[in-house]
Amino acid sequence: MRSGPMRSSQVNKTLFFQACGLSSSRICSEQEKSDGIPSGWNATIGLELHVQLMAKKKLFSPASAKWDDPPNTNVALVDAGVPGSLPLLNPECMQLAARAIIGLGGKMQNQSSFDRKHYFYSDQPLGFQITQQHSPIGRGGKIRLGTNEGLKYAKDIRISQMQLEQDTAKSIHAIYPGYVLTDLNRAGVTLLEIVSEPDIDTPDEAALCVRKIQTLLRHIGASHCNMEEGSMRCDVNVSVYRDGECRLSGTRCELKNLNSLKVIRGAINAEIQRQIEVIHSGKQVEQETRGFDARQGKTFLARSKEDAPDYRYMPEPDIPEVHLTDQWIEAVRATLPELPEAALARIQGQYSLSKDTVETMLDEPGCIDLFENVAKGRNTKVVAAWITSEVFGQLSYRAQRLQDSTLTANQLSALLDALEGKTVTSTQAKQLLVEYMNGDVRSVADLIKAHGWEVINDEGKLVDIVIRLLDEHPKEIEGYLKGQKRRLNFFVGKVMSATKGQARPQDVSRIVHELLEKSRGA
């Protein structure tokens, strides 16, 4: 916010918004926003996020929570809705939910309970979903947006409540025409629903809020939050109002199943424009559930208010109330790592790393611990570069998380020390990383010996290899002498191949350059 006294119009607007439930700390002037919303109009936006928690078992059954295993292989009787089967609450899910709620600044409830949400659909075998409509496990919390997220102002996005519930099964279309297949692996997997207050004003704020929640939940090890694979799903409520009107005066429409930050921005923008056009045409915005067609950049009707189901909520009779002591809640709080915002500021300052590098590491649970252990007494930028490039590259290739990897801080430290001491080349160091991430526990020295990776320190041997290769490629020498400098890289590559990566690239480049220049005067 700008410093100095507020103009009278700003004061009036502030008082008006406060009357509508919005604190002045969350108000920013039109000059400070660049949101693409037409002049004279404003938007009111709220989020509903469904996050899969990283529990090994499902919320109410002993079946594995690996929903991407072969279809219908991780299904217990209660997941399939078999009559007589009873749900049993998984304590690990309670702990993960508590980590998320505390990390988001929420208040863990000492007493919570479960409800049945009735509806019939093929992806819900029970005929109802077990959720926490009336007494959720968490209330309150907030996400602070500001300059760290690229905004020119600061504001808080309040969280209304956080509740545990079952995920649905997965419906598979278009394999057999006319049929819908059902995979029950996902049925009963633990979801934490995070519901925000309608404090968001722009599409960018909505996307930034989701991104910040992603980072936090990944960092504390509560969820993978991968929107593309479905472990984090986003619904958005959008309404519009004119300048001078109450921010809650518009008719809300819900946008369902938005699966990326780009789609969230696009869908909200499109819905804002649609609602403004409806009002300009003299009609009223109807309360609806809508989808988003990313190709056309438009939202479409999915269900009108009249078609909305009556969920007939009722207390879940097979699960007793959950009572948590303050001591249990504090024990969970004590296990949380340093939260991302504090870690970002500390690590940037302490290790002189860029904001982007630290944010990348914060996204991977356990990465900050790995970095800080390896960075002791070493070049911090080299360590960070190796983790975010080479280690993350291997994790991506293996579709693996760092916490599931066999790589240890001692192994990465020994590898980087060998590289710094010129015991191995960069190519060999990368191969050492592969061996360690394959589960090898041998020392760097033993691996070098076993694979014949000793670095060639005999310069005379390298000179002989370079001379032989120059003799074999006279046309490339001629091209270099005519000014085609890329020919030097050709010879460097040939030497590295001939030595199987056992030569240091900088040594090879120097020798090749010297011999090519000598040939110029020959």
PDB file of C-alpha atoms in Angstrom, residues 53 94-108 137-144 157 159 162 192 194 209 212-223 329-330 332-343:
ATOM      1  CA  LEU A  53      -2.704 -36.363   1.550  1.00  0.00           C
ATOM      2  CA  MET A  94      -5.189 -37.255  11.036  1.00  0.00           C
ATOM      3  CA  GLN A  95      -1.490 -36.461  11.536  1.00  0.00           C
ATOM      4  CA  LEU A  96      -1.000 -35.311   7.932  1.00  0.00           C
ATOM      5  CA  ALA A  97      -4.137 -33.176   8.094  1.00  0.00           C
ATOM      6  CA  ALA A  98      -2.878 -31.631  11.327  1.00  0.00           C
ATOM      7  CA  ARG A  99       0.473 -30.796   9.701  1.00  0.00           C
ATOM      8  CA  ALA A 100      -1.325 -29.067   6.830  1.00  0.00           C
ATOM      9  CA  ILE A 101      -3.733 -27.147   9.075  1.00  0.00           C
ATOM     10  CA  ILE A 102      -1.020 -25.959  11.471  1.00  0.00           C
ATOM     11  CA  GLY A 103       1.280 -25.076   8.557  1.00  0.00           C
ATOM     12  CA  LEU A 104      -1.479 -22.939   7.027  1.00  0.00           C
ATOM     13  CA  GLY A 105      -1.945 -21.105  10.309  1.00  0.00           C
ATOM     14  CA  GLY A 106      -5.252 -22.771  11.091  1.00  0.00           C
ATOM     15  CA  LYS A 107      -6.740 -23.840  14.406  1.00  0.00           C
ATOM     16  CA  MET A 108      -6.931 -27.582  15.018  1.00  0.00           C
ATOM     17  CA  ILE A 137     -10.964 -30.830  11.836  1.00  0.00           C
ATOM     18  CA  GLY A 138      -9.558 -27.349  11.110  1.00  0.00           C
ATOM     19  CA  ARG A 139     -10.801 -23.767  11.029  1.00  0.00           C
ATOM     20  CA  GLY A 140      -9.140 -20.451  10.211  1.00  0.00           C
ATOM     21  CA  GLY A 141      -5.688 -19.823   8.816  1.00  0.00           C
ATOM     22  CA  LYS A 142      -4.480 -17.500   6.086  1.00  0.00           C
ATOM     23  CA  ILE A 143      -2.213 -17.142   3.087  1.00  0.00           C
ATOM     24  CA  ARG A 144      -0.260 -13.877   2.881  1.00  0.00           C
ATOM     25  CA  ILE A 157      -6.401 -14.584   1.970  1.00  0.00           C
ATOM     26  CA  ILE A 159      -9.117 -19.724   5.157  1.00  0.00           C
ATOM     27  CA  MET A 162     -10.301 -27.439   6.343  1.00  0.00           C
ATOM     28  CA  LEU A 192      -8.188 -32.462   2.699  1.00  0.00           C
ATOM     29  CA  ILE A 194      -9.330 -26.251   1.990  1.00  0.00           C
ATOM     30  CA  CYS A 209      -2.654 -18.300  -3.536  1.00  0.00           C
ATOM     31  CA  LYS A 212       1.713 -20.756  -2.250  1.00  0.00           C
ATOM     32  CA  ILE A 213      -0.448 -23.504  -0.738  1.00  0.00           C
ATOM     33  CA  GLN A 214       1.226 -25.994  -3.105  1.00  0.00           C
ATOM     34  CA  THR A 215       4.690 -24.967  -1.958  1.00  0.00           C
ATOM     35  CA  LEU A 216       3.810 -25.120   1.730  1.00  0.00           C
ATOM     36  CA  LEU A 217       2.093 -28.522   1.621  1.00  0.00           C
ATOM     37  CA  ARG A 218       4.903 -30.040  -0.431  1.00  0.00           C
ATOM     38  CA  HIS A 219       7.563 -28.595   1.859  1.00  0.00           C
ATOM     39  CA  ILE A 220       6.017 -29.977   5.045  1.00  0.00           C
ATOM     40  CA  GLY A 221       5.421 -33.384   3.430  1.00  0.00           C
ATOM     41  CA  ALA A 222       1.607 -33.327   3.570  1.00  0.00           C
ATOM     42  CA  SER A 223       0.834 -33.705  -0.161  1.00  0.00           C
ATOM     43  CA  ILE A 329      -1.682 -31.176  18.602  1.00  0.00           C
ATOM     44  CA  GLU A 330       1.496 -29.650  20.038  1.00  0.00           C
ATOM     45  CA  VAL A 332       2.451 -32.622  15.694  1.00  0.00           C
ATOM     46  CA  ARG A 333       3.413 -28.940  15.635  1.00  0.00           C
ATOM     47  CA  ALA A 334       6.878 -29.839  16.988  1.00  0.00           C
ATOM     48  CA  THR A 335       7.526 -32.112  13.980  1.00  0.00           C
ATOM     49  CA  LEU A 336       6.992 -29.368  11.391  1.00  0.00           C
ATOM     50  CA  PRO A 337      10.042 -28.037   9.551  1.00  0.00           C
ATOM     51  CA  GLU A 338      10.762 -24.342   9.150  1.00  0.00           C
ATOM     52  CA  LEU A 339       7.896 -22.983   7.063  1.00  0.00           C
ATOM     53  CA  PRO A 340       8.620 -21.894   3.461  1.00  0.00           C
ATOM     54  CA  GLU A 341       8.393 -18.117   3.907  1.00  0.00           C
ATOM     55  CA  ALA A 342      10.854 -18.096   6.816  1.00  0.00           C
ATOM     56  CA  ALA A 343      13.100 -20.643   5.100  1.00  0.00           C
TER      57      ALA A 343
END
